Amino acid sequence: MSVRVRFAPSPTGFLHIGGARTALFNWLYARHTGGSFVLRIEDTDAARNTREAVEVILNGLRWLGLDWDEGPVNGAPDGPDKGDSGPYFQSRRGDVYRRRVRELKDKGLAYDHEGAVKFRMDRRPVVIPDLVVGEVTRELTDREQADPDFVIVRSDGQPVFHLVNVVDDLEMGITHVIRGEDHLSNTAKHIALFRAFGDEPPLYGHIPLILNPDGTKMSKRDQGASLTTYLDEGYLPEAVRNYLCLLGWSPKDNREILGLKEMIGLFDLPQVLRHNARFDLEKLKWLNAEYVRQLDPGRFQECAVTAFKRAGVELDRCDAGYVRRALETCRGKVREFSELPAYGGFYFTDEVSFDAEAAGSVLIPDNREQLQKLREAFAVTDPFDAATLETVLKQTAAGLGVKPRALVHPCRVACTGAAAGPSLYHLLEVLGQERVLRRLDRALERM
RNA sequence: GACCCUAUCGUCUAGCGGUUAGGACAUCGCCCUUUCACGGCGAAGGCCCGGGUUCGAUUCCCGGUAGGGUCGCCA
C-alpha cells in the first residue's frame, strides 16, 4: 500500500516554525517513499477561518518548496481542490462528520450529554505503537479515570478536533501520521476512535518539539516562532529548510549542508530523534550565509534588490550596471539579506551617514593632511580601477612614510561612513572617481 | 495532582558494551588580509545523579532528579 501522509494545520494566520518542520518531515517522508503528501485545513473553528489565514500557511509551504499532492489550490475554503479525497477544508466536511457521529451513536459508542455528544471511552490502557518513540502504553490520568468519556461534538453542533482529525485521516486513507509529540497523549483517544469505527489506526510517528533557546515551549509570541519572519527578513528558503531538517533528525555522517535530493534520499522515521531540540538562530544564520555564498549571481541580485526595497530604497532608479557591480562587492559579506541595506547602502546615497565611532576615531585633524594627499592622488588616477587605486594608495602612503592602513581606514570611512564594508579598492572603483572625490572633500571639510 | 516522553560540550548532533567520546554552530587564540567577512590552524568545553547487570558501562535495566508534553464543549 502506498504511503499517504498529511499536514493538517489550523488557520490561525500564523505558521509556527515547529509546524513548518512537521510539514517538512511529512513531505520528506512522502517523497522518500514515493507516497502522497496531503494538505488538509483544520478550520472547524469558524471564528478564525479566513482566507488570509489559510494563505499564510500555503505561502509558507510554497516558500519552503513543500508542494502538496492533494489539498486546496488556494486559500479560499470554497475554492478549487486538488485530489480525490476532498474537500480538504474541514469547514466543508460537516456531512461526513454528522454521518460518522450517527454511526457511533448507532453503535452505542456515543451519546448525548448536556447538548453535546460524548464518546464512550473505556478505562483500559491503550498501547500506541510509535515509529519514532517506540511502543507507548498510555494509562488513564486521574481525571480520565473519573470520567474517560470525551466530547466529540460541542453543544453548538461543531465537531471537536479529536473526532474530525480521526474521521478525516480515515476517510482520506492516511497511512502515517507524523505530528508533534504534543499529540502523543491524545493518540490514545484517536486510536479508540479508529477502533470504534471498525478500522485500524494509521501508523504514528511523534516527532520531538522545537523549544526556545532557554528550553521553554516556543509559542506564538516568542521571537523567531513564525516562519514568516524568515521570509520577511530575506532568509533563503533552502537554508531554513536545511536547518529545520537538522532539528530532530540527522544524516548521521557529520554533514550539515544537505541538498533537497540528499535529504529525501536519507530521511526516514526510525532515525528521527526522540528528544526536543532548542532553536539556535546563530546556526540558522551560519547556514543561511553558506547558501548565500553559493547563490548564483542572478538570484543574489534579485534577493539583494528585494532587501533594499524592503528597506525603502528603490534601486530601479539607479543605473542597472552600477547596481549590479555595487551589490557584487557585498557578496559573502553579510549573513542575511536584511543586513544588506545597512552594509551597502552607501553606494546609493549622496549623503553618506557617518558611524559616530568610526568617524570620531579616523576623521580627525591629525589625518587631514594625509587624506588630502590621497585625494590629490586619486584626482589624477587613471584608469580608476581597483588595481590602479591600490597601487596609487600604496605609493601615496610610501611617499608620506606611513603604512597603507593609515590611509585605507580614513578613506573607507570618508567614502562609506563605516569602519567595515566591502573591499576598499573595489568599492572605490564602483563608486567612480567623481563620487569618491566628492566624498573625500566632504570628509575633509569636517576634519 | 495523574499520565506520557526525553536526558552526550552553551546549542544542534555522531555514538548503539571495550573509542584519546567524533563533527557543526557559538566562544577564545594564531595565520591570511586594505576593513569586515571568508578561509586555514589550534584551544577550551560533554556522557544528569545513584544503584544494579557485566571482566568492562556514555551505551542495557531500575530508581531519583531535571526538562518537555497531555489530562478543554482549543487545535
Short mmCIF file of C-alpha atoms (C1' of nucleotides) in Angstrom, two decimals:
data_model
loop_
_atom_site.label_atom_id
_atom_site.label_comp_id
_atom_site.label_asym_id
_atom_site.label_seq_id
_atom_site.Cartn_x
_atom_site.Cartn_y
_atom_site.Cartn_z
CA MET A 1 0.00 0.00 0.00
CA SER A 2 1.26 3.42 -0.94
CA VAL A 3 2.18 5.88 1.79
CA ARG A 4 -0.21 8.76 2.39
CA VAL A 5 0.79 11.41 4.87
CA ARG A 6 -0.78 14.74 5.67
CA PHE A 7 -0.10 18.11 7.17
CA ALA A 8 -3.21 19.39 8.90
CA PRO A 9 -2.71 22.92 10.19
CA SER A 10 -5.31 25.17 11.71
CA PRO A 11 -5.51 28.56 10.02
CA THR A 12 -4.54 30.98 12.72
CA GLY A 13 -2.86 33.49 10.44
CA PHE A 14 0.46 32.15 11.60
CA LEU A 15 2.73 29.27 10.59
CA HIS A 16 4.75 28.09 13.55
CA ILE A 17 8.33 27.09 12.88
CA GLY A 18 7.56 23.77 14.55
CA GLY A 19 4.58 23.31 12.27
CA ALA A 20 6.77 24.06 9.31
CA ARG A 21 9.15 21.33 10.39
CA THR A 22 6.27 18.90 10.87
CA ALA A 23 5.20 19.70 7.33
CA LEU A 24 8.78 19.20 6.13
CA PHE A 25 9.11 15.81 7.80
CA ASN A 26 5.80 14.68 6.34
CA TRP A 27 6.79 15.95 2.91
CA LEU A 28 10.22 14.31 3.11
CA TYR A 29 8.66 11.03 4.14
CA ALA A 30 6.20 11.18 1.25
CA ARG A 31 8.93 11.98 -1.25
CA HIS A 32 11.27 9.38 0.24
CA THR A 33 8.68 6.63 -0.04
CA GLY A 34 7.10 7.77 -3.27
CA GLY A 35 3.85 8.38 -1.42
CA SER A 36 1.44 11.29 -1.34
CA PHE A 37 1.55 14.45 0.74
CA VAL A 38 -1.93 15.71 1.59
CA LEU A 39 -2.68 19.18 2.89
CA ARG A 40 -5.81 19.49 4.97
CA ILE A 41 -7.04 22.66 6.60
CA GLU A 42 -8.49 22.14 10.07
CA ASP A 43 -10.76 25.15 10.17
CA THR A 44 -13.56 23.89 12.37
CA ASP A 45 -13.19 26.99 14.47
CA ALA A 46 -15.22 29.25 12.19
CA ALA A 47 -14.19 32.41 14.01
CA ARG A 48 -10.64 32.31 12.71
CA ASN A 49 -11.43 30.73 9.41
CA THR A 50 -10.31 33.38 6.94
CA ARG A 51 -8.85 33.07 3.53
CA GLU A 52 -5.90 35.22 4.54
CA ALA A 53 -5.06 32.95 7.44
CA VAL A 54 -5.01 29.95 5.13
CA GLU A 55 -2.92 31.83 2.61
CA VAL A 56 -0.23 32.40 5.24
CA ILE A 57 0.14 28.64 5.55
CA LEU A 58 0.07 27.95 1.84
CA ASN A 59 2.66 30.65 1.19
CA GLY A 60 4.91 29.31 3.91
CA LEU A 61 4.79 25.81 2.46
CA ARG A 62 5.34 27.08 -1.07
CA TRP A 63 8.27 29.17 0.08
CA LEU A 64 9.89 26.12 1.65
CA GLY A 65 9.28 24.21 -1.54
CA LEU A 66 6.86 21.77 0.05
CA ASP A 67 4.36 21.04 -2.70
CA TRP A 68 1.27 19.05 -1.83
CA ASP A 69 -0.19 16.31 -3.98
CA GLU A 70 -3.69 16.83 -2.64
CA GLY A 71 -5.31 19.75 -0.91
CA PRO A 72 -6.59 23.24 -1.57
CA VAL A 73 -5.34 25.12 -4.61
CA ASN A 74 -5.70 28.47 -2.86
CA GLY A 75 -6.79 29.83 0.49
CA ALA A 76 -10.47 30.08 -0.30
CA PRO A 77 -12.46 27.43 1.62
CA ASP A 78 -14.94 27.23 -1.24
CA GLY A 79 -12.21 27.35 -3.86
CA PRO A 80 -10.96 24.51 -6.03
CA ASP A 81 -9.28 21.39 -4.63
CA LYS A 82 -6.61 19.12 -5.98
CA GLY A 83 -7.06 15.39 -5.31
CA ASP A 84 -9.85 12.84 -4.95
CA SER A 85 -10.29 12.78 -1.18
CA GLY A 86 -11.63 16.29 -0.73
CA PRO A 87 -12.95 18.59 0.32
CA TYR A 88 -9.74 19.43 2.17
CA PHE A 89 -11.27 22.13 4.34
CA GLN A 90 -12.93 20.72 7.41
CA SER A 91 -15.43 23.54 7.28
CA ARG A 92 -16.83 21.82 4.17
CA ARG A 93 -16.96 18.32 5.61
CA GLY A 94 -19.87 18.71 8.02
CA ASP A 95 -21.88 15.96 6.34
CA VAL A 96 -19.08 13.47 6.78
CA TYR A 97 -18.78 14.21 10.49
CA ARG A 98 -22.53 14.05 11.05
CA ARG A 99 -22.67 10.68 9.37
CA ARG A 100 -19.80 9.38 11.48
CA VAL A 101 -21.31 10.65 14.71
CA ARG A 102 -24.57 8.94 13.73
CA GLU A 103 -22.59 5.75 13.22
CA LEU A 104 -21.06 5.94 16.68
CA LYS A 105 -24.44 6.64 18.27
CA ASP A 106 -25.97 3.70 16.42
CA LYS A 107 -23.23 1.50 17.74
CA GLY A 108 -23.89 2.77 21.23
CA LEU A 109 -20.40 4.25 21.41
CA ALA A 110 -21.51 7.88 21.61
CA TYR A 111 -24.30 9.59 23.49
CA ASP A 112 -25.89 12.99 24.03
CA HIS A 113 -24.80 14.84 27.11
CA GLU A 114 -25.92 18.38 28.03
CA GLY A 115 -26.40 19.27 24.39
CA ALA A 116 -23.06 17.89 23.36
CA VAL A 117 -22.12 14.44 22.13
CA LYS A 118 -19.62 12.37 24.08
CA PHE A 119 -17.64 9.36 23.05
CA ARG A 120 -17.70 6.29 25.24
CA MET A 121 -14.10 5.51 26.07
CA ASP A 122 -13.16 2.53 28.18
CA ARG A 123 -10.67 2.63 31.02
CA ARG A 124 -8.15 0.15 29.75
CA PRO A 125 -4.68 1.39 28.89
CA VAL A 126 -4.05 1.95 25.19
CA VAL A 127 -0.88 0.74 23.52
CA ILE A 128 0.46 3.19 20.96
CA PRO A 129 2.99 1.68 18.58
CA ASP A 130 5.06 4.68 17.53
CA LEU A 131 7.57 4.66 14.70
CA VAL A 132 9.72 7.26 16.43
CA VAL A 133 9.20 6.79 20.15
CA GLY A 134 8.60 3.06 20.25
CA GLU A 135 5.73 1.29 21.96
CA VAL A 136 3.99 3.56 24.42
CA THR A 137 1.44 2.31 26.91
CA ARG A 138 -0.86 5.14 27.83
CA GLU A 139 -2.64 4.73 31.18
CA LEU A 140 -5.52 6.99 32.11
CA THR A 141 -4.84 10.09 34.15
CA ASP A 142 -6.75 10.53 37.38
CA ARG A 143 -9.29 12.80 35.75
CA GLU A 144 -9.82 10.40 32.90
CA GLN A 145 -10.17 7.63 35.43
CA ALA A 146 -13.08 9.56 36.92
CA ASP A 147 -14.69 10.08 33.52
CA PRO A 148 -12.93 8.61 30.50
CA ASP A 149 -15.53 9.86 28.01
CA PHE A 150 -14.79 12.97 25.98
CA VAL A 151 -16.77 15.42 23.88
CA ILE A 152 -16.75 14.87 20.14
CA VAL A 153 -19.46 17.37 19.19
CA ARG A 154 -19.92 20.65 21.02
CA SER A 155 -23.30 21.80 22.19
CA ASP A 156 -23.28 24.34 19.33
CA GLY A 157 -23.12 21.42 16.91
CA GLN A 158 -19.48 21.89 15.93
CA PRO A 159 -17.42 18.69 15.87
CA VAL A 160 -14.29 18.62 18.00
CA PHE A 161 -10.67 18.17 16.89
CA HIS A 162 -10.27 14.55 18.03
CA LEU A 163 -13.30 13.48 16.01
CA VAL A 164 -12.64 15.39 12.79
CA ASN A 165 -8.96 14.56 12.84
CA VAL A 166 -9.64 10.84 13.06
CA VAL A 167 -12.55 10.84 10.64
CA ASP A 168 -10.53 12.69 8.02
CA ASP A 169 -7.44 10.56 8.41
CA LEU A 170 -9.69 7.56 8.00
CA GLU A 171 -11.67 8.90 5.05
CA MET A 172 -8.59 10.22 3.32
CA GLY A 173 -6.75 6.95 3.69
CA ILE A 174 -3.85 8.39 5.66
CA THR A 175 -1.31 5.64 6.37
CA HIS A 176 1.21 7.51 8.53
CA VAL A 177 0.51 10.30 10.97
CA ILE A 178 3.67 12.30 11.55
CA ARG A 179 2.99 15.05 14.05
CA GLY A 180 4.38 16.81 17.09
CA GLU A 181 4.96 14.93 20.28
CA ASP A 182 2.39 17.15 21.95
CA HIS A 183 -0.18 14.83 20.38
CA LEU A 184 1.27 11.64 21.81
CA SER A 185 -1.02 11.58 24.83
CA ASN A 186 -4.06 12.37 22.67
CA THR A 187 -3.27 9.43 20.47
CA ALA A 188 -4.99 7.03 22.88
CA LYS A 189 -8.25 8.84 22.15
CA HIS A 190 -7.60 8.72 18.44
CA ILE A 191 -6.83 5.02 18.41
CA ALA A 192 -10.02 4.33 20.39
CA LEU A 193 -11.98 6.33 17.83
CA PHE A 194 -10.49 4.42 14.90
CA ARG A 195 -11.42 1.13 16.54
CA ALA A 196 -14.90 2.42 17.27
CA PHE A 197 -15.31 2.96 13.53
CA GLY A 198 -14.16 -0.59 12.98
CA ASP A 199 -10.83 0.45 11.49
CA GLU A 200 -7.25 0.06 12.48
CA PRO A 201 -5.42 3.32 13.16
CA PRO A 202 -2.65 4.53 10.86
CA LEU A 203 0.98 4.24 11.90
CA TYR A 204 2.11 7.06 14.13
CA GLY A 205 5.38 8.92 14.32
CA HIS A 206 5.55 11.56 17.02
CA ILE A 207 8.40 13.94 16.44
CA PRO A 208 10.05 16.00 19.17
CA LEU A 209 9.18 19.64 19.69
CA ILE A 210 11.19 22.74 18.91
CA LEU A 211 11.89 24.73 22.05
CA ASN A 212 13.07 28.26 22.72
CA PRO A 213 16.80 28.74 23.33
CA ASP A 214 16.05 28.68 27.05
CA GLY A 215 14.26 25.35 26.82
CA THR A 216 10.74 26.61 27.26
CA LYS A 217 7.95 25.90 24.85
CA MET A 218 8.07 28.02 21.74
CA SER A 219 4.77 29.74 21.46
CA LYS A 220 3.31 32.19 19.02
CA ARG A 221 4.70 35.23 20.76
CA ASP A 222 8.26 34.03 21.01
CA GLN A 223 10.99 35.54 18.90
CA GLY A 224 11.51 33.59 15.72
CA ALA A 225 8.47 31.35 16.18
CA SER A 226 6.85 32.43 12.94
CA LEU A 227 8.11 31.15 9.63
CA THR A 228 7.02 34.40 8.05
CA THR A 229 9.73 36.35 9.86
CA TYR A 230 12.42 34.40 8.00
CA LEU A 231 10.66 35.00 4.74
CA ASP A 232 10.43 38.72 5.51
CA GLU A 233 13.99 39.08 6.67
CA GLY A 234 15.36 37.70 3.47
CA TYR A 235 16.50 34.28 4.59
CA LEU A 236 16.86 31.76 1.82
CA PRO A 237 14.19 29.06 1.97
CA GLU A 238 16.74 26.34 1.23
CA ALA A 239 18.72 27.43 4.29
CA VAL A 240 15.69 27.44 6.56
CA ARG A 241 14.64 24.07 5.18
CA ASN A 242 18.11 22.68 5.74
CA TYR A 243 18.23 23.98 9.29
CA LEU A 244 14.77 22.65 10.09
CA CYS A 245 15.57 19.16 8.87
CA LEU A 246 18.56 19.07 11.21
CA LEU A 247 16.36 19.67 14.24
CA GLY A 248 15.48 16.23 15.50
CA TRP A 249 16.99 14.39 12.58
CA SER A 250 20.50 13.84 11.31
CA PRO A 251 22.05 12.19 8.26
CA LYS A 252 24.46 10.50 10.69
CA ASP A 253 27.57 11.27 8.68
CA ASN A 254 28.57 14.63 10.12
CA ARG A 255 27.23 16.54 7.17
CA GLU A 256 25.31 19.72 7.82
CA ILE A 257 24.62 21.11 4.40
CA LEU A 258 22.19 18.91 2.58
CA GLY A 259 20.57 19.41 -0.79
CA LEU A 260 16.96 18.50 -1.26
CA LYS A 261 17.76 15.30 -3.14
CA GLU A 262 20.07 14.07 -0.41
CA MET A 263 17.57 14.98 2.25
CA ILE A 264 14.84 13.00 0.52
CA GLY A 265 17.10 10.04 -0.04
CA LEU A 266 18.32 9.89 3.54
CA PHE A 267 15.24 10.86 5.52
CA ASP A 268 13.39 8.15 7.37
CA LEU A 269 11.31 7.88 10.51
CA PRO A 270 13.40 5.46 12.62
CA GLN A 271 16.28 7.94 12.62
CA VAL A 272 14.22 10.78 13.99
CA LEU A 273 15.44 11.78 17.43
CA ARG A 274 13.25 11.40 20.45
CA HIS A 275 14.23 14.48 22.40
CA ASN A 276 13.22 18.06 21.91
CA ALA A 277 15.60 20.49 20.26
CA ARG A 278 16.24 24.11 21.04
CA PHE A 279 16.09 26.63 18.28
CA ASP A 280 19.52 28.15 17.56
CA LEU A 281 19.28 31.27 15.45
CA GLU A 282 23.07 31.55 15.19
CA LYS A 283 23.32 28.23 13.43
CA LEU A 284 20.50 29.14 11.08
CA LYS A 285 22.35 32.33 10.24
CA TRP A 286 25.51 30.40 9.55
CA LEU A 287 23.66 28.02 7.24
CA ASN A 288 21.98 30.93 5.52
CA ALA A 289 25.35 32.57 4.94
CA GLU A 290 26.64 29.34 3.42
CA TYR A 291 23.74 29.28 0.99
CA VAL A 292 24.05 32.99 0.19
CA ARG A 293 27.69 32.43 -0.76
CA GLN A 294 26.71 29.69 -3.17
CA LEU A 295 23.92 31.70 -4.76
CA ASP A 296 24.17 32.27 -8.47
CA PRO A 297 24.72 35.93 -9.41
CA GLY A 298 21.25 36.43 -10.82
CA ARG A 299 19.43 35.25 -7.76
CA PHE A 300 21.82 37.11 -5.49
CA GLN A 301 20.98 40.35 -7.28
CA GLU A 302 17.29 39.59 -7.10
CA CYS A 303 17.37 38.94 -3.35
CA ALA A 304 19.54 41.98 -2.76
CA VAL A 305 17.25 44.30 -4.68
CA THR A 306 14.30 42.92 -2.73
CA ALA A 307 16.10 43.57 0.54
CA PHE A 308 16.75 47.18 -0.43
CA LYS A 309 13.16 47.61 -1.50
CA ARG A 310 12.01 46.35 1.90
CA ALA A 311 14.30 48.92 3.49
CA GLY A 312 12.69 51.63 1.41
CA VAL A 313 15.44 52.04 -1.17
CA GLU A 314 14.36 51.67 -4.78
CA LEU A 315 17.32 50.52 -6.82
CA ASP A 316 15.33 50.60 -10.03
CA ARG A 317 16.13 54.27 -10.44
CA CYS A 318 19.87 53.65 -10.41
CA ASP A 319 21.90 52.50 -13.36
CA ALA A 320 21.49 48.74 -13.66
CA GLY A 321 25.17 48.10 -14.28
CA TYR A 322 26.13 50.24 -11.30
CA VAL A 323 23.68 48.39 -9.06
CA ARG A 324 24.97 45.05 -10.23
CA ARG A 325 28.63 45.92 -9.66
CA ALA A 326 27.91 47.55 -6.31
CA LEU A 327 25.96 44.58 -4.97
CA GLU A 328 28.55 42.14 -6.22
CA THR A 329 31.14 43.68 -3.88
CA CYS A 330 28.85 42.81 -0.96
CA ARG A 331 28.68 39.13 -1.76
CA GLY A 332 29.75 36.83 1.00
CA LYS A 333 29.92 39.72 3.41
CA VAL A 334 26.50 39.51 5.03
CA ARG A 335 24.75 36.54 6.51
CA GLU A 336 21.23 37.75 5.83
CA PHE A 337 19.90 39.95 3.08
CA SER A 338 18.21 42.15 5.64
CA GLU A 339 21.69 43.34 6.68
CA LEU A 340 22.49 44.42 3.15
CA PRO A 341 20.83 47.86 3.01
CA ALA A 342 22.86 48.99 6.02
CA TYR A 343 26.00 47.34 4.70
CA GLY A 344 25.97 48.57 1.13
CA GLY A 345 23.57 51.48 1.37
CA PHE A 346 26.40 53.98 0.92
CA TYR A 347 26.50 53.13 -2.76
CA PHE A 348 23.07 54.55 -3.31
CA THR A 349 23.05 57.82 -1.45
CA ASP A 350 24.93 61.06 -1.86
CA GLU A 351 24.52 61.84 1.81
CA VAL A 352 26.79 59.33 3.49
CA SER A 353 25.79 58.91 7.10
CA PHE A 354 28.84 58.53 9.28
CA ASP A 355 29.09 55.97 12.01
CA ALA A 356 29.87 58.18 15.01
CA GLU A 357 32.56 55.94 16.41
CA ALA A 358 34.29 55.29 13.11
CA ALA A 359 34.25 58.96 12.12
CA GLY A 360 35.32 60.06 15.56
CA SER A 361 38.41 57.91 15.51
CA VAL A 362 39.73 58.47 12.00
CA LEU A 363 38.15 61.59 10.52
CA ILE A 364 40.24 63.74 12.81
CA PRO A 365 42.52 66.73 12.16
CA ASP A 366 45.62 64.56 12.58
CA ASN A 367 44.66 62.59 9.49
CA ARG A 368 43.61 65.55 7.39
CA GLU A 369 46.96 66.15 5.70
CA GLN A 370 47.31 62.54 4.60
CA LEU A 371 43.76 62.22 3.37
CA GLN A 372 44.23 65.44 1.42
CA LYS A 373 47.27 63.95 -0.31
CA LEU A 374 45.31 60.81 -1.14
CA ARG A 375 42.53 62.95 -2.58
CA GLU A 376 45.05 64.71 -4.81
CA ALA A 377 46.46 61.40 -5.97
CA PHE A 378 43.01 59.98 -6.71
CA ALA A 379 42.13 63.13 -8.64
CA VAL A 380 44.64 62.19 -11.30
CA THR A 381 44.31 58.40 -11.09
CA ASP A 382 43.60 56.87 -14.48
CA PRO A 383 42.23 54.32 -15.02
CA PHE A 384 40.14 54.47 -11.88
CA ASP A 385 40.10 50.75 -11.28
CA ALA A 386 40.82 48.60 -8.24
CA ALA A 387 44.33 47.56 -9.24
CA THR A 388 45.42 51.08 -10.09
CA LEU A 389 43.81 52.53 -6.99
CA GLU A 390 45.67 50.06 -4.84
CA THR A 391 48.95 51.00 -6.44
CA VAL A 392 48.25 54.70 -6.10
CA LEU A 393 47.22 54.40 -2.46
CA LYS A 394 50.31 52.40 -1.59
CA GLN A 395 52.58 54.82 -3.41
CA THR A 396 50.94 57.73 -1.64
CA ALA A 397 51.43 56.02 1.69
CA ALA A 398 55.06 55.32 0.87
CA GLY A 399 55.56 58.96 -0.09
CA LEU A 400 54.13 60.04 3.25
CA GLY A 401 56.17 57.46 5.11
CA VAL A 402 53.13 55.74 6.58
CA LYS A 403 51.63 52.27 6.29
CA PRO A 404 48.85 51.84 3.75
CA ARG A 405 46.37 51.19 6.51
CA ALA A 406 46.84 54.74 7.73
CA LEU A 407 45.19 55.88 4.51
CA VAL A 408 42.88 52.96 3.97
CA HIS A 409 40.84 53.47 7.08
CA PRO A 410 40.13 57.20 6.75
CA CYS A 411 39.41 56.73 3.07
CA ARG A 412 36.95 53.94 3.82
CA VAL A 413 35.11 55.93 6.46
CA ALA A 414 35.06 59.01 4.23
CA CYS A 415 33.52 57.10 1.34
CA THR A 416 31.21 54.69 3.14
CA GLY A 417 30.68 56.20 6.58
CA ALA A 418 31.51 52.90 8.25
CA ALA A 419 34.55 51.11 9.62
CA ALA A 420 33.66 47.87 7.88
CA GLY A 421 32.49 47.24 4.37
CA PRO A 422 33.37 45.75 1.01
CA SER A 423 36.90 45.61 -0.34
CA LEU A 424 38.07 49.25 -0.40
CA TYR A 425 39.67 49.36 -3.84
CA HIS A 426 36.72 47.61 -5.43
CA LEU A 427 34.18 49.82 -3.78
CA LEU A 428 36.13 52.90 -4.91
CA GLU A 429 36.15 51.60 -8.45
CA VAL A 430 32.42 51.03 -8.37
CA LEU A 431 31.70 54.43 -6.84
CA GLY A 432 33.80 56.03 -9.55
CA GLN A 433 36.19 58.93 -9.45
CA GLU A 434 33.60 61.67 -9.30
CA ARG A 435 31.74 60.28 -6.28
CA VAL A 436 34.95 59.34 -4.48
CA LEU A 437 36.43 62.80 -4.79
CA ARG A 438 33.19 64.41 -3.70
CA ARG A 439 33.01 62.19 -0.64
CA LEU A 440 36.64 62.79 0.26
CA ASP A 441 36.03 66.53 0.03
CA ARG A 442 33.05 66.30 2.32
CA ALA A 443 35.03 64.30 4.85
CA LEU A 444 37.92 66.72 4.69
CA GLU A 445 35.55 69.57 5.44
CA ARG A 446 34.55 68.04 8.73
CA MET A 447 38.12 67.29 9.75
"C1'" G B 1 -2.02 16.15 41.15
"C1'" A B 2 -2.26 11.94 37.42
"C1'" C B 3 -0.44 10.06 32.86
"C1'" C B 4 3.25 10.07 28.85
"C1'" C B 5 8.02 11.29 26.52
"C1'" U B 6 13.11 12.65 26.98
"C1'" A B 7 18.35 13.24 29.05
"C1'" U B 8 26.26 13.28 25.20
"C1'" C B 9 30.30 20.03 25.19
"C1'" G B 10 26.46 26.60 25.96
"C1'" U B 11 23.44 24.79 21.28
"C1'" C B 12 22.43 21.06 17.17
"C1'" U B 13 24.28 16.23 16.95
"C1'" A B 14 27.63 11.15 15.92
"C1'" G B 15 27.91 7.01 19.08
"C1'" C B 16 24.19 1.81 19.65
"C1'" G B 17 29.39 -2.88 25.84
"C1'" G B 18 35.89 -2.01 25.19
"C1'" U B 19 36.66 4.96 21.29
"C1'" U B 20 42.37 9.61 23.02
"C1'" A B 21 33.78 10.17 23.23
"C1'" G B 22 33.79 12.44 16.60
"C1'" G B 23 31.56 16.70 13.78
"C1'" A B 24 28.98 21.53 13.30
"C1'" C B 25 27.35 26.49 15.36
"C1'" A B 26 28.87 29.81 19.07
"C1'" U B 27 33.40 31.31 22.14
"C1'" C B 28 38.85 32.23 22.51
"C1'" G B 29 43.88 32.38 20.27
"C1'" C B 30 47.20 32.45 15.83
"C1'" C B 31 47.75 32.85 10.38
"C1'" C B 32 45.89 35.14 5.80
"C1'" U B 33 44.46 40.30 4.82
"C1'" U B 34 43.06 47.27 2.89
"C1'" U B 35 38.36 46.93 6.98
"C1'" C B 36 34.74 43.28 7.84
"C1'" A B 37 33.75 38.64 6.38
"C1'" C B 38 35.58 34.08 4.09
"C1'" G B 39 39.43 30.50 4.53
"C1'" G B 40 43.47 27.75 7.31
"C1'" C B 41 45.50 26.04 12.01
"C1'" G B 42 44.78 25.46 17.18
"C1'" A B 43 42.43 25.83 22.23
"C1'" A B 44 38.73 25.41 25.79
"C1'" G B 45 34.22 22.76 26.62
"C1'" G B 46 30.20 17.00 27.35
"C1'" C B 47 28.28 11.44 28.62
"C1'" C B 48 22.45 14.49 34.92
"C1'" C B 49 22.85 11.58 39.78
"C1'" G B 50 22.55 6.77 42.37
"C1'" G B 51 22.08 1.71 42.17
"C1'" G B 52 22.37 -2.78 39.53
"C1'" U B 53 23.74 -6.43 35.00
"C1'" U B 54 28.71 -7.37 33.06
"C1'" C B 55 35.51 -8.96 33.08
"C1'" G B 56 34.08 -3.99 31.40
"C1'" A B 57 29.23 0.70 31.03
"C1'" U B 58 28.10 7.07 27.72
"C1'" U B 59 25.81 2.67 25.62
"C1'" C B 60 21.45 -2.40 28.84
"C1'" C B 61 17.85 -2.45 33.44
"C1'" C B 62 15.73 0.07 37.85
"C1'" G B 63 15.18 4.43 40.89
"C1'" G B 64 15.90 9.61 41.54
"C1'" U B 65 16.41 14.40 39.50
"C1'" A B 66 15.59 17.75 35.67
"C1'" G B 67 13.20 19.36 31.19
"C1'" G B 68 9.09 18.84 27.90
"C1'" G B 69 4.12 17.17 26.74
"C1'" U B 70 -1.07 15.74 27.86
"C1'" C B 71 -5.27 15.46 31.02
"C1'" G B 72 -10.84 21.55 27.24
"C1'" C B 73 -17.62 21.88 24.54
"C1'" C B 74 -8.78 24.81 21.67
"C1'" A B 75 -6.34 22.58 17.66
#
